[in-house]
Amino acid sequence: MQIDLHKILWPLLIIGLILFNSCRGEEEELIPPVVTPVAPGESGPVKGFFLLNEANMGSNKASIDYFDSESGYYYQNIYPLINPTIAHELGDVGNDIQIYGDKLYAVINVSGYIEVMDVKTGKHVNSLTIPNCRYIVFDKGYAYVSSYNGPVKIEPDAPLGCVVKIDTVTMREVGRVTVGYQPEEMVIRDNKLYVANSGGYRVPDYDNTVSVIDLDNFQEMKKITVGINLHRLELDSDHNIYVSSRGDYKYTSSNTYIIGKNDMVTKSLNLPSSEMTATGDSIYMYSVEWSHITQRNTITYAIVNTRTQMVVSRNFITDGTDKQIVTPYGIAVHPENRDIYVTDAKDYVSPGVLYCFDKYGKRKWAVVTGEIPAHIVFTRHRLQGISSLVTGNN
């Protein structure tokens, strides 16, 4: 699919970035980020968002984009510009991005580390080495990181995964607990950490459990049997946990389950889910499911009312523009105005596209991103100095 470029404002190249080249050395050319005006500027408590582009495994091209609400400008690949003296780029496969306190954390899966930045400036603060790290959550001054705890390799003897506990003040590991095979997303409820175990490296012998960790003693209390190849966890407004099962990509389809407050599976929605996000009393989700019969993907969208635990919509994009999305790969809902953001990974090697829809499902704008745009985190701190990238007053 070709992008409808006349609906995407053409990029503005940044002036004067040659000044930064001397910081990296003559042998390493700093590629200026692209700045694109996409929307009218607006004020409010949410100042914008960061978007982490995964990029293809082995490409070492993970990158961070930034949308500035006040100006309505989208900034592509901001990290090298802000951190010109850092020897490494962002790394190989950006898997998660979150904000805690005054820090921005980017989990770089295959490179095996977490890049820690100042959320107000985007500048490098620290880095944490955790092999095959996947996702990160926070609670009471600690970060919890899921890790496959082994090499990036599909094998029947792949080791059990773990969750690593990090003190966010000292930036040091203070604990580690073994969970199931190839752990993925996590949520915290009632002082317990829930971890989705996938077993993805042990195909076809997938894991089917959610590990429950007591955060007081940081030990695994039990496992909850759910469905095979678990991935996403989302906590709703009633503290029920929604869990996605990816199935086996052949005979067992993707599904969504609900773990109630009693730590038991209380419902199967019979609803495929690749990614989901909760807002208010709703969970928005999409599914990209490959059929070994038709040899193509089936793409679906849905909204679940978390009060009734019923599907209330089978497509939250209401103007037909969902047909322009080739491969949905990420989803987020603005916490204030309820704008819906869907990323498109396209063919996984070309630059992706970010689509913005209003709360009624009508397209507002779209913009080109890095490769495989995936993870969005909203910020209440405007990135300092970001406007100077347009004026060239660095």
mmCIF file of C-alpha atoms in Angstrom, residues 6-389:
data_model
loop_
_atom_site.group_PDB
_atom_site.id
_atom_site.type_symbol
_atom_site.label_atom_id
_atom_site.label_comp_id
_atom_site.label_asym_id
_atom_site.label_seq_id
_atom_site.Cartn_x
_atom_site.Cartn_y
_atom_site.Cartn_z
ATOM 1 C CA HIS A 6 -0.855 14.536 0.068
ATOM 2 C CA LYS A 7 -2.573 14.050 3.423
ATOM 3 C CA ILE A 8 0.749 13.963 5.255
ATOM 4 C CA LEU A 9 2.494 17.321 5.444
ATOM 5 C CA TRP A 10 5.939 17.191 3.899
ATOM 6 C CA PRO A 11 8.885 16.976 6.286
ATOM 7 C CA LEU A 12 10.904 20.001 7.356
ATOM 8 C CA LEU A 13 14.627 19.367 7.393
ATOM 9 C CA ILE A 14 16.398 20.778 10.417
ATOM 10 C CA ILE A 15 18.796 23.674 9.963
ATOM 11 C CA GLY A 16 22.258 23.823 11.430
ATOM 12 C CA LEU A 17 22.667 20.250 12.729
ATOM 13 C CA ILE A 18 26.144 20.066 11.202
ATOM 14 C CA LEU A 19 27.294 21.633 14.478
ATOM 15 C CA PHE A 20 26.727 18.308 16.188
ATOM 16 C CA ASN A 21 28.876 16.263 13.800
ATOM 17 C CA SER A 22 32.078 17.269 15.527
ATOM 18 C CA CYS A 23 30.805 15.697 18.750
ATOM 19 C CA ARG A 24 30.606 12.263 17.178
ATOM 20 C CA GLY A 25 33.722 12.468 15.071
ATOM 21 C CA GLU A 26 34.196 12.924 11.384
ATOM 22 C CA GLU A 27 33.797 9.206 10.728
ATOM 23 C CA GLU A 28 30.253 9.139 12.131
ATOM 24 C CA GLU A 29 27.775 11.366 10.381
ATOM 25 C CA LEU A 30 24.799 12.521 12.427
ATOM 26 C CA ILE A 31 21.635 12.049 10.410
ATOM 27 C CA PRO A 32 19.277 14.924 11.171
ATOM 28 C CA PRO A 33 15.832 13.922 12.371
ATOM 29 C CA VAL A 34 12.789 14.776 10.302
ATOM 30 C CA VAL A 35 10.300 17.243 11.735
ATOM 31 C CA THR A 36 6.736 17.143 10.430
ATOM 32 C CA PRO A 37 3.819 19.434 11.337
ATOM 33 C CA VAL A 38 0.795 17.145 11.663
ATOM 34 C CA ALA A 39 -1.798 18.861 13.858
ATOM 35 C CA PRO A 40 -2.820 22.221 15.315
ATOM 36 C CA GLY A 41 -1.056 22.879 18.595
ATOM 37 C CA GLU A 42 -3.034 22.491 21.803
ATOM 38 C CA SER A 43 -2.454 22.982 25.505
ATOM 39 C CA GLY A 44 -3.269 20.598 28.307
ATOM 40 C CA PRO A 45 -1.708 18.457 31.032
ATOM 41 C CA VAL A 46 -0.467 15.889 28.499
ATOM 42 C CA LYS A 47 2.401 17.540 26.649
ATOM 43 C CA GLY A 48 2.947 14.844 24.031
ATOM 44 C CA PHE A 49 4.232 11.312 23.718
ATOM 45 C CA PHE A 50 7.289 9.258 22.908
ATOM 46 C CA LEU A 51 7.057 6.449 20.350
ATOM 47 C CA LEU A 52 9.583 3.606 20.355
ATOM 48 C CA ASN A 53 10.230 2.035 16.965
ATOM 49 C CA GLU A 54 11.273 -1.611 17.292
ATOM 50 C CA ALA A 55 13.030 -1.978 13.906
ATOM 51 C CA ASN A 56 13.883 -5.385 12.533
ATOM 52 C CA MET A 57 15.987 -7.806 14.543
ATOM 53 C CA GLY A 58 19.640 -7.511 13.567
ATOM 54 C CA SER A 59 19.287 -4.045 12.075
ATOM 55 C CA ASN A 60 20.373 -2.165 15.220
ATOM 56 C CA LYS A 61 17.945 0.606 14.236
ATOM 57 C CA ALA A 62 15.590 1.004 17.193
ATOM 58 C CA SER A 63 14.678 4.670 17.521
ATOM 59 C CA ILE A 64 12.545 7.106 19.485
ATOM 60 C CA ASP A 65 10.126 9.614 17.947
ATOM 61 C CA TYR A 66 8.403 12.432 19.824
ATOM 62 C CA PHE A 67 5.084 14.211 19.278
ATOM 63 C CA ASP A 68 4.826 17.689 20.787
ATOM 64 C CA SER A 69 1.215 18.587 21.575
ATOM 65 C CA GLU A 70 1.859 22.303 21.997
ATOM 66 C CA SER A 71 3.242 22.796 18.502
ATOM 67 C CA GLY A 72 1.553 19.838 16.780
ATOM 68 C CA TYR A 73 4.957 18.779 15.416
ATOM 69 C CA TYR A 74 6.188 15.202 15.096
ATOM 70 C CA TYR A 75 9.931 14.635 15.565
ATOM 71 C CA GLN A 76 11.394 11.465 14.091
ATOM 72 C CA ASN A 77 14.490 9.818 15.640
ATOM 73 C CA ILE A 78 15.367 12.309 18.376
ATOM 74 C CA TYR A 79 17.879 10.245 20.362
ATOM 75 C CA PRO A 80 21.064 10.814 18.292
ATOM 76 C CA LEU A 81 20.484 14.561 18.152
ATOM 77 C CA ILE A 82 19.968 14.906 21.893
ATOM 78 C CA ASN A 83 22.813 12.520 22.744
ATOM 79 C CA PRO A 84 25.499 13.241 20.136
ATOM 80 C CA THR A 85 28.397 12.005 22.286
ATOM 81 C CA ILE A 86 26.921 8.594 23.134
ATOM 82 C CA ALA A 87 28.918 5.944 21.296
ATOM 83 C CA HIS A 88 26.019 3.588 20.688
ATOM 84 C CA GLU A 89 22.758 4.275 18.911
ATOM 85 C CA LEU A 90 19.625 3.027 20.607
ATOM 86 C CA GLY A 91 20.241 -0.620 19.699
ATOM 87 C CA ASP A 92 18.541 -3.752 18.424
ATOM 88 C CA VAL A 93 14.746 -4.179 18.827
ATOM 89 C CA GLY A 94 12.989 -1.604 20.998
ATOM 90 C CA ASN A 95 10.501 -3.628 23.024
ATOM 91 C CA ASP A 96 8.976 -1.274 25.619
ATOM 92 C CA ILE A 97 9.044 2.358 26.711
ATOM 93 C CA GLN A 98 7.738 3.741 29.993
ATOM 94 C CA ILE A 99 8.023 6.794 32.252
ATOM 95 C CA TYR A 100 8.591 6.642 35.991
ATOM 96 C CA GLY A 101 9.291 9.759 38.022
ATOM 97 C CA ASP A 102 11.579 12.002 36.002
ATOM 98 C CA LYS A 103 13.055 9.180 33.924
ATOM 99 C CA LEU A 104 12.217 7.672 30.537
ATOM 100 C CA TYR A 105 13.048 3.959 30.186
ATOM 101 C CA ALA A 106 13.474 2.230 26.820
ATOM 102 C CA VAL A 107 13.799 -1.570 26.877
ATOM 103 C CA ILE A 108 16.075 -2.758 24.058
ATOM 104 C CA ASN A 109 15.438 -6.483 23.771
ATOM 105 C CA VAL A 110 18.146 -8.097 21.628
ATOM 106 C CA SER A 111 20.833 -5.623 22.687
ATOM 107 C CA GLY A 112 20.017 -6.683 26.246
ATOM 108 C CA TYR A 113 19.876 -3.370 28.027
ATOM 109 C CA ILE A 114 17.579 -0.600 29.236
ATOM 110 C CA GLU A 115 18.372 2.945 28.177
ATOM 111 C CA VAL A 116 17.493 5.440 30.923
ATOM 112 C CA MET A 117 16.940 9.067 29.929
ATOM 113 C CA ASP A 118 15.806 12.284 31.570
ATOM 114 C CA VAL A 119 12.149 12.587 30.574
ATOM 115 C CA LYS A 120 12.369 16.397 30.394
ATOM 116 C CA THR A 121 15.417 16.558 28.130
ATOM 117 C CA GLY A 122 15.771 13.097 26.555
ATOM 118 C CA LYS A 123 19.419 13.001 27.618
ATOM 119 C CA HIS A 124 21.143 9.750 28.555
ATOM 120 C CA VAL A 125 21.289 9.163 32.316
ATOM 121 C CA ASN A 126 22.202 5.516 32.717
ATOM 122 C CA SER A 127 21.893 2.077 31.191
ATOM 123 C CA LEU A 128 21.036 -1.274 32.758
ATOM 124 C CA THR A 129 22.289 -4.564 31.355
ATOM 125 C CA ILE A 130 19.612 -7.290 31.388
ATOM 126 C CA PRO A 131 19.943 -10.056 28.780
ATOM 127 C CA ASN A 132 16.932 -10.573 26.510
ATOM 128 C CA CYS A 133 14.853 -8.050 28.455
ATOM 129 C CA ARG A 134 11.229 -7.647 27.400
ATOM 130 C CA TYR A 135 8.952 -5.328 29.431
ATOM 131 C CA ILE A 136 9.146 -3.018 32.434
ATOM 132 C CA VAL A 137 6.723 -1.912 35.188
ATOM 133 C CA PHE A 138 7.222 0.161 38.335
ATOM 134 C CA ASP A 139 6.060 0.202 41.942
ATOM 135 C CA LYS A 140 7.194 1.957 45.116
ATOM 136 C CA GLY A 141 10.593 3.011 43.821
ATOM 137 C CA TYR A 142 11.420 -0.218 42.027
ATOM 138 C CA ALA A 143 11.441 -1.290 38.407
ATOM 139 C CA TYR A 144 10.514 -4.854 37.459
ATOM 140 C CA VAL A 145 11.844 -6.183 34.166
ATOM 141 C CA SER A 146 10.801 -9.428 32.488
ATOM 142 C CA SER A 147 13.671 -11.333 30.886
ATOM 143 C CA TYR A 148 13.898 -14.467 28.766
ATOM 144 C CA ASN A 149 17.112 -15.099 30.742
ATOM 145 C CA GLY A 150 18.895 -16.706 27.819
ATOM 146 C CA PRO A 151 20.074 -16.194 24.254
ATOM 147 C CA VAL A 152 17.761 -15.146 21.425
ATOM 148 C CA LYS A 153 17.212 -18.644 20.131
ATOM 149 C CA ILE A 154 14.299 -21.010 19.555
ATOM 150 C CA GLU A 155 15.186 -24.319 21.185
ATOM 151 C CA PRO A 156 13.307 -26.986 23.168
ATOM 152 C CA ASP A 157 15.661 -26.561 26.125
ATOM 153 C CA ALA A 158 15.306 -22.787 26.398
ATOM 154 C CA PRO A 159 15.663 -21.820 30.075
ATOM 155 C CA LEU A 160 13.031 -20.516 32.441
ATOM 156 C CA GLY A 161 12.687 -16.763 32.416
ATOM 157 C CA CYS A 162 12.946 -14.341 35.307
ATOM 158 C CA VAL A 163 11.886 -10.961 36.607
ATOM 159 C CA VAL A 164 14.673 -8.594 37.665
ATOM 160 C CA LYS A 165 14.073 -6.019 40.420
ATOM 161 C CA ILE A 166 15.891 -2.681 40.028
ATOM 162 C CA ASP A 167 16.237 0.113 42.591
ATOM 163 C CA THR A 168 15.376 3.230 40.555
ATOM 164 C CA VAL A 169 17.493 5.462 42.816
ATOM 165 C CA THR A 170 20.747 3.516 42.740
ATOM 166 C CA MET A 171 19.993 1.926 39.336
ATOM 167 C CA ARG A 172 21.227 -1.411 40.669
ATOM 168 C CA GLU A 173 19.716 -4.873 40.630
ATOM 169 C CA VAL A 174 18.404 -5.815 44.076
ATOM 170 C CA GLY A 175 16.554 -9.047 43.339
ATOM 171 C CA ARG A 176 15.675 -11.693 40.812
ATOM 172 C CA VAL A 177 12.967 -14.360 40.747
ATOM 173 C CA THR A 178 12.467 -17.266 38.343
ATOM 174 C CA VAL A 179 9.075 -17.437 36.581
ATOM 175 C CA GLY A 180 7.781 -19.391 33.574
ATOM 176 C CA TYR A 181 9.246 -19.761 30.117
ATOM 177 C CA GLN A 182 9.878 -16.598 28.084
ATOM 178 C CA PRO A 183 7.938 -14.091 30.241
ATOM 179 C CA GLU A 184 6.292 -11.104 28.565
ATOM 180 C CA GLU A 185 4.076 -8.294 29.892
ATOM 181 C CA MET A 186 3.377 -7.641 33.569
ATOM 182 C CA VAL A 187 0.834 -5.809 35.719
ATOM 183 C CA ILE A 188 0.708 -5.068 39.443
ATOM 184 C CA ARG A 189 -2.430 -5.687 41.518
ATOM 185 C CA ASP A 190 -2.812 -5.814 45.309
ATOM 186 C CA ASN A 191 0.940 -5.850 45.907
ATOM 187 C CA LYS A 192 1.351 -8.784 43.548
ATOM 188 C CA LEU A 193 3.155 -8.854 40.215
ATOM 189 C CA TYR A 194 1.484 -10.852 37.450
ATOM 190 C CA VAL A 195 3.701 -12.095 34.616
ATOM 191 C CA ALA A 196 2.490 -13.595 31.309
ATOM 192 C CA ASN A 197 4.615 -16.616 30.356
ATOM 193 C CA SER A 198 4.744 -17.416 26.646
ATOM 194 C CA GLY A 199 7.158 -20.301 26.149
ATOM 195 C CA GLY A 200 7.684 -18.906 22.672
ATOM 196 C CA TYR A 201 11.209 -20.282 22.337
ATOM 197 C CA ARG A 202 9.977 -23.819 23.106
ATOM 198 C CA VAL A 203 7.495 -24.085 20.231
ATOM 199 C CA PRO A 204 5.362 -26.202 19.986
ATOM 200 C CA ASP A 205 5.528 -26.726 23.777
ATOM 201 C CA TYR A 206 4.281 -23.275 24.731
ATOM 202 C CA ASP A 207 3.840 -22.138 28.307
ATOM 203 C CA ASN A 208 0.260 -21.395 29.379
ATOM 204 C CA THR A 209 0.642 -19.752 32.774
ATOM 205 C CA VAL A 210 0.654 -16.389 34.519
ATOM 206 C CA SER A 211 3.180 -16.248 37.367
ATOM 207 C CA VAL A 212 2.086 -14.425 40.534
ATOM 208 C CA ILE A 213 4.879 -12.828 42.578
ATOM 209 C CA ASP A 214 4.512 -11.514 46.129
ATOM 210 C CA LEU A 215 6.238 -8.135 46.076
ATOM 211 C CA ASP A 216 6.921 -8.153 49.828
ATOM 212 C CA ASN A 217 9.242 -11.150 49.735
ATOM 213 C CA PHE A 218 9.765 -11.128 45.957
ATOM 214 C CA GLN A 219 8.973 -14.789 45.500
ATOM 215 C CA GLU A 220 6.666 -16.590 43.096
ATOM 216 C CA MET A 221 3.504 -17.523 44.979
ATOM 217 C CA LYS A 222 1.792 -19.603 42.300
ATOM 218 C CA LYS A 223 1.001 -19.952 38.633
ATOM 219 C CA ILE A 224 -2.428 -19.470 37.040
ATOM 220 C CA THR A 225 -3.171 -21.681 34.033
ATOM 221 C CA VAL A 226 -4.715 -19.578 31.258
ATOM 222 C CA GLY A 227 -3.960 -20.326 27.576
ATOM 223 C CA ILE A 228 -0.967 -21.059 25.396
ATOM 224 C CA ASN A 229 1.647 -18.533 24.311
ATOM 225 C CA LEU A 230 0.555 -15.674 26.567
ATOM 226 C CA HIS A 231 1.659 -12.132 25.797
ATOM 227 C CA ARG A 232 -0.321 -9.059 26.857
ATOM 228 C CA LEU A 233 -1.667 -8.159 30.296
ATOM 229 C CA GLU A 234 -3.976 -5.205 30.917
ATOM 230 C CA LEU A 235 -5.566 -4.108 34.189
ATOM 231 C CA ASP A 236 -9.083 -2.680 33.885
ATOM 232 C CA SER A 237 -10.820 -0.106 36.105
ATOM 233 C CA ASP A 238 -12.273 -2.886 38.284
ATOM 234 C CA HIS A 239 -8.844 -4.509 38.751
ATOM 235 C CA ASN A 240 -9.623 -7.485 36.553
ATOM 236 C CA ILE A 241 -6.691 -8.622 34.429
ATOM 237 C CA TYR A 242 -7.134 -9.156 30.684
ATOM 238 C CA VAL A 243 -4.700 -11.673 29.218
ATOM 239 C CA SER A 244 -3.991 -12.314 25.542
ATOM 240 C CA SER A 245 -3.078 -15.745 24.205
ATOM 241 C CA ARG A 246 -1.400 -15.795 20.805
ATOM 242 C CA GLY A 247 -2.293 -19.426 20.125
ATOM 243 C CA ASP A 248 0.045 -21.554 18.015
ATOM 244 C CA TYR A 249 -0.399 -19.647 14.723
ATOM 245 C CA LYS A 250 -1.848 -22.789 13.140
ATOM 246 C CA TYR A 251 -4.610 -24.707 14.857
ATOM 247 C CA THR A 252 -5.213 -22.812 18.097
ATOM 248 C CA SER A 253 -6.446 -19.276 17.555
ATOM 249 C CA SER A 254 -5.616 -16.198 19.573
ATOM 250 C CA ASN A 255 -7.945 -15.476 22.482
ATOM 251 C CA THR A 256 -8.487 -13.075 25.377
ATOM 252 C CA TYR A 257 -9.097 -14.240 28.942
ATOM 253 C CA ILE A 258 -10.039 -12.444 32.160
ATOM 254 C CA ILE A 259 -8.404 -13.192 35.517
ATOM 255 C CA GLY A 260 -10.711 -12.072 38.321
ATOM 256 C CA LYS A 261 -9.801 -10.747 41.750
ATOM 257 C CA ASN A 262 -9.789 -14.324 43.042
ATOM 258 C CA ASP A 263 -6.781 -15.119 40.809
ATOM 259 C CA MET A 264 -8.864 -17.485 38.698
ATOM 260 C CA VAL A 265 -9.782 -17.309 35.022
ATOM 261 C CA THR A 266 -13.371 -16.072 35.131
ATOM 262 C CA LYS A 267 -14.093 -15.632 31.442
ATOM 263 C CA SER A 268 -12.948 -16.389 27.905
ATOM 264 C CA LEU A 269 -13.993 -13.663 25.480
ATOM 265 C CA ASN A 270 -13.398 -15.763 22.344
ATOM 266 C CA LEU A 271 -11.795 -12.616 20.993
ATOM 267 C CA PRO A 272 -8.376 -12.497 19.290
ATOM 268 C CA SER A 273 -5.937 -9.881 20.531
ATOM 269 C CA SER A 274 -2.464 -8.847 19.442
ATOM 270 C CA GLU A 275 -2.351 -5.674 21.539
ATOM 271 C CA MET A 276 -4.732 -3.882 23.883
ATOM 272 C CA THR A 277 -4.936 -0.770 26.025
ATOM 273 C CA ALA A 278 -7.355 0.192 28.797
ATOM 274 C CA THR A 279 -8.932 3.609 29.229
ATOM 275 C CA GLY A 280 -11.851 4.373 31.517
ATOM 276 C CA ASP A 281 -14.276 1.466 31.351
ATOM 277 C CA SER A 282 -13.098 0.314 27.932
ATOM 278 C CA ILE A 283 -10.333 -1.814 26.492
ATOM 279 C CA TYR A 284 -9.351 -1.119 22.892
ATOM 280 C CA MET A 285 -7.649 -3.932 21.003
ATOM 281 C CA TYR A 286 -6.676 -5.135 17.567
ATOM 282 C CA SER A 287 -5.646 -8.513 16.217
ATOM 283 C CA VAL A 288 -3.383 -9.539 13.355
ATOM 284 C CA GLU A 289 -3.776 -13.283 12.998
ATOM 285 C CA TRP A 290 -2.015 -15.355 10.360
ATOM 286 C CA SER A 291 -3.942 -18.170 8.717
ATOM 287 C CA HIS A 292 -1.893 -21.162 7.547
ATOM 288 C CA ILE A 293 -4.875 -22.031 5.333
ATOM 289 C CA THR A 294 -5.365 -18.743 3.478
ATOM 290 C CA GLN A 295 -1.702 -17.713 3.884
ATOM 291 C CA ARG A 296 -2.660 -14.187 4.863
ATOM 292 C CA ASN A 297 -3.434 -12.082 7.898
ATOM 293 C CA THR A 298 -6.897 -11.423 9.265
ATOM 294 C CA ILE A 299 -7.058 -7.988 10.905
ATOM 295 C CA THR A 300 -9.776 -7.114 13.414
ATOM 296 C CA TYR A 301 -10.473 -4.325 15.889
ATOM 297 C CA ALA A 302 -12.669 -4.293 19.000
ATOM 298 C CA ILE A 303 -13.751 -2.417 22.109
ATOM 299 C CA VAL A 304 -14.659 -4.310 25.276
ATOM 300 C CA ASN A 305 -16.815 -2.689 27.969
ATOM 301 C CA THR A 306 -15.029 -3.714 31.159
ATOM 302 C CA ARG A 307 -18.115 -3.223 33.340
ATOM 303 C CA THR A 308 -20.163 -5.754 31.389
ATOM 304 C CA GLN A 309 -17.126 -7.653 30.002
ATOM 305 C CA MET A 310 -18.868 -7.648 26.628
ATOM 306 C CA VAL A 311 -17.650 -6.636 23.179
ATOM 307 C CA VAL A 312 -19.427 -3.394 22.288
ATOM 308 C CA SER A 313 -17.719 -2.633 18.976
ATOM 309 C CA ARG A 314 -15.962 -4.696 16.340
ATOM 310 C CA ASN A 315 -14.225 -1.675 14.815
ATOM 311 C CA PHE A 316 -13.382 1.561 16.621
ATOM 312 C CA ILE A 317 -12.255 3.117 13.300
ATOM 313 C CA THR A 318 -15.539 4.350 11.890
ATOM 314 C CA ASP A 319 -14.678 6.219 8.680
ATOM 315 C CA GLY A 320 -13.323 3.310 6.649
ATOM 316 C CA THR A 321 -9.698 4.440 6.833
ATOM 317 C CA ASP A 322 -8.727 1.240 8.646
ATOM 318 C CA LYS A 323 -8.388 -0.205 5.141
ATOM 319 C CA GLN A 324 -5.241 1.911 4.721
ATOM 320 C CA ILE A 325 -3.524 0.179 7.656
ATOM 321 C CA VAL A 326 -1.479 -2.750 6.385
ATOM 322 C CA THR A 327 -0.138 -4.234 9.635
ATOM 323 C CA PRO A 328 -1.373 -2.672 12.892
ATOM 324 C CA TYR A 329 1.411 -3.012 15.426
ATOM 325 C CA GLY A 330 0.694 -0.692 18.348
ATOM 326 C CA ILE A 331 -2.218 1.072 20.002
ATOM 327 C CA ALA A 332 -2.651 3.845 22.562
ATOM 328 C CA VAL A 333 -5.482 6.109 23.727
ATOM 329 C CA HIS A 334 -4.847 9.683 24.846
ATOM 330 C CA PRO A 335 -5.701 9.899 28.581
ATOM 331 C CA GLU A 336 -7.399 13.288 28.235
ATOM 332 C CA ASN A 337 -9.079 13.765 24.843
ATOM 333 C CA ARG A 338 -9.385 10.027 24.035
ATOM 334 C CA ASP A 339 -7.716 10.307 20.637
ATOM 335 C CA ILE A 340 -6.843 6.822 19.383
ATOM 336 C CA TYR A 341 -3.386 6.085 17.986
ATOM 337 C CA VAL A 342 -2.664 3.039 15.819
ATOM 338 C CA THR A 343 0.763 2.278 14.380
ATOM 339 C CA ASP A 344 1.316 0.480 11.081
ATOM 340 C CA ALA A 345 4.457 -1.647 10.639
ATOM 341 C CA LYS A 346 3.644 -2.135 6.938
ATOM 342 C CA ASP A 347 6.144 -4.701 5.577
ATOM 343 C CA TYR A 348 8.423 -4.581 8.668
ATOM 344 C CA VAL A 349 11.370 -3.138 6.706
ATOM 345 C CA SER A 350 10.012 0.166 5.377
ATOM 346 C CA PRO A 351 9.328 3.215 7.563
ATOM 347 C CA GLY A 352 6.025 2.779 9.385
ATOM 348 C CA VAL A 353 3.065 5.117 9.791
ATOM 349 C CA LEU A 354 1.304 6.451 12.882
ATOM 350 C CA TYR A 355 -2.427 7.158 12.516
ATOM 351 C CA CYS A 356 -4.380 9.418 14.851
ATOM 352 C CA PHE A 357 -8.177 9.078 15.135
ATOM 353 C CA ASP A 358 -10.502 11.151 17.266
ATOM 354 C CA LYS A 359 -12.558 9.482 19.997
ATOM 355 C CA TYR A 360 -15.322 8.835 17.454
ATOM 356 C CA GLY A 361 -12.981 6.877 15.199
ATOM 357 C CA LYS A 362 -12.506 9.550 12.512
ATOM 358 C CA ARG A 363 -9.014 9.974 11.136
ATOM 359 C CA LYS A 364 -7.316 13.240 12.132
ATOM 360 C CA TRP A 365 -3.799 12.831 10.761
ATOM 361 C CA ALA A 366 -1.025 10.405 9.873
ATOM 362 C CA VAL A 367 2.760 10.650 9.854
ATOM 363 C CA VAL A 368 5.747 8.564 8.766
ATOM 364 C CA THR A 369 7.701 7.002 11.661
ATOM 365 C CA GLY A 370 10.761 4.829 12.071
ATOM 366 C CA GLU A 371 10.716 1.133 11.211
ATOM 367 C CA ILE A 372 8.140 -1.016 13.043
ATOM 368 C CA PRO A 373 6.550 1.668 15.249
ATOM 369 C CA ALA A 374 5.236 -0.099 18.315
ATOM 370 C CA HIS A 375 5.170 1.438 21.792
ATOM 371 C CA ILE A 376 3.746 4.795 22.919
ATOM 372 C CA VAL A 377 4.023 6.492 26.306
ATOM 373 C CA PHE A 378 2.357 9.837 27.047
ATOM 374 C CA THR A 379 4.294 12.490 28.943
ATOM 375 C CA ARG A 380 3.237 15.408 31.114
ATOM 376 C CA HIS A 381 6.611 17.094 30.613
ATOM 377 C CA ARG A 382 7.275 18.923 27.388
ATOM 378 C CA LEU A 383 10.645 17.945 25.952
ATOM 379 C CA GLN A 384 12.933 20.893 26.654
ATOM 380 C CA GLY A 385 14.439 22.650 23.659
ATOM 381 C CA ILE A 386 12.321 20.728 21.191
ATOM 382 C CA SER A 387 11.057 23.867 19.442
ATOM 383 C CA SER A 388 14.623 24.872 18.610
ATOM 384 C CA LEU A 389 14.841 21.912 16.261
#
